[in-house]
Amino acid sequence: MAGGVNRKISAASARAHTRRAKQNSSFQLPPGMFTKALVALFIGFSAWTYQAIQPPPSKIIGSPDGPPVTAPFIKLSDGRRLAYKEHGVPKENAKHKIVFVHGFDSCRHDAVVAETLSPETVEDLGIYIVSFDRPGYGESDPNPKRTVKSMASDIEELADQLGLGHRFYVIGFSMGGQVLWSCLKYIPHRLAGAAILAPVVNYWWAGFPANLSTEAYSLQLQQDQWALRVSHYTPWLTHFWNTQKWFPASSVVAHSRDVLSDQDKELMAKLEKRGTYVEQVRQQGEFESIHRDLIVGFGTWEFSPLDLENPFPNNEGSVHLWHGADDCMVPVEPQRYIAQRLPWIHYHELPGAGHLFPHADGVCDNIVKALLTEG
């Protein structure tokens, strides 16, 4: 009869056997699963990022989900609606007809020249003024294809449809002042004169000395420098940057008082009436209004204002540039250089004045009289 076999197992063998058993029983991902998980994570993050940078759709005026139509408007050649507001003497009795272009985060009601001109000046000079909502603001349809040139075309069409005649005056304030450079470039033959008030400067315009643009740019608040960089270099991130909560966005978008001069702070009381209509300004959405302004205004331009030629070589009209010496939003130094580079511009620098100087008593009377009486 066979007997059992006794085996003696060493302690080392027992420990090795135990380790092999533990290794064999541990969880292991199927081949390629880790790579697939990383790909899925990347796709998910990309989808979230894409959604985060996409602006919401505009609430178009007159649509079922949009604000109602309350203002008169024209239909542009591409079908867009352009809302407007008339001021001054009746158009048919006017001696001088002016198109006013509002600034950033504003609308047709923010026609500072029309609102502050004295009745005597209006009547004596026979002044008619039309202000309008720039695309995406107020009750004007957005223009996703907006360019520097398209703004000049919109103004020309507005003047034609309202019957302002072959030549008319233009006045623009802040970002609206920047728009007037495109009028001087693309429709100079339609202009009787132009007054450019505290125009926003694009620090990437060709022709600025590098040290000048760099120094002027550095005078901006740090958060505004970043906002402008994003608008210029990565315009597709403009909406995201100005709506995210991690970093400070544009101080102008946020209506910060940190960018106001002493005079600006005193003049803020004159803007309290904006409370009656301020909700209309961005009522169609922020992207096609204020964010589109940043993208176009600080993007790569098709021309440089510093290369413009005199639109009135025979003194049949004049161009005036007005700026406050203490402007904290738009530094004065680039304006001085533009005036030096373009000697045909009548340059008016106001000591002690900030960005909101047109709201000061009597200033717009001086601006309009200089525009209409200096040939």
XYZ file of C-alpha atoms in Angstrom, residues 105 221 223-224 248-261 264-265 268 282 328-329 356:
25
model
C -22.335 100.112 -23.998
C -5.614 98.934 -15.612
C -7.468 93.820 -16.077
C -8.211 96.051 -19.068
C -11.172 90.397 -13.346
C -12.618 91.245 -16.769
C -12.925 94.656 -18.436
C -13.446 97.438 -15.909
C -15.433 99.396 -18.501
C -17.801 96.468 -19.041
C -18.201 96.238 -15.256
C -18.846 100.012 -14.970
C -16.001 100.386 -12.499
C -15.341 103.870 -11.137
C -11.629 103.077 -11.093
C -11.322 104.299 -14.689
C -12.957 107.668 -14.026
C -11.042 110.911 -13.662
C -15.714 112.209 -14.751
C -16.851 111.411 -11.198
C -21.646 111.042 -13.346
C -27.891 95.177 -23.937
C -8.124 107.622 -17.696
C -9.988 105.350 -20.127
C -16.922 112.238 -20.133
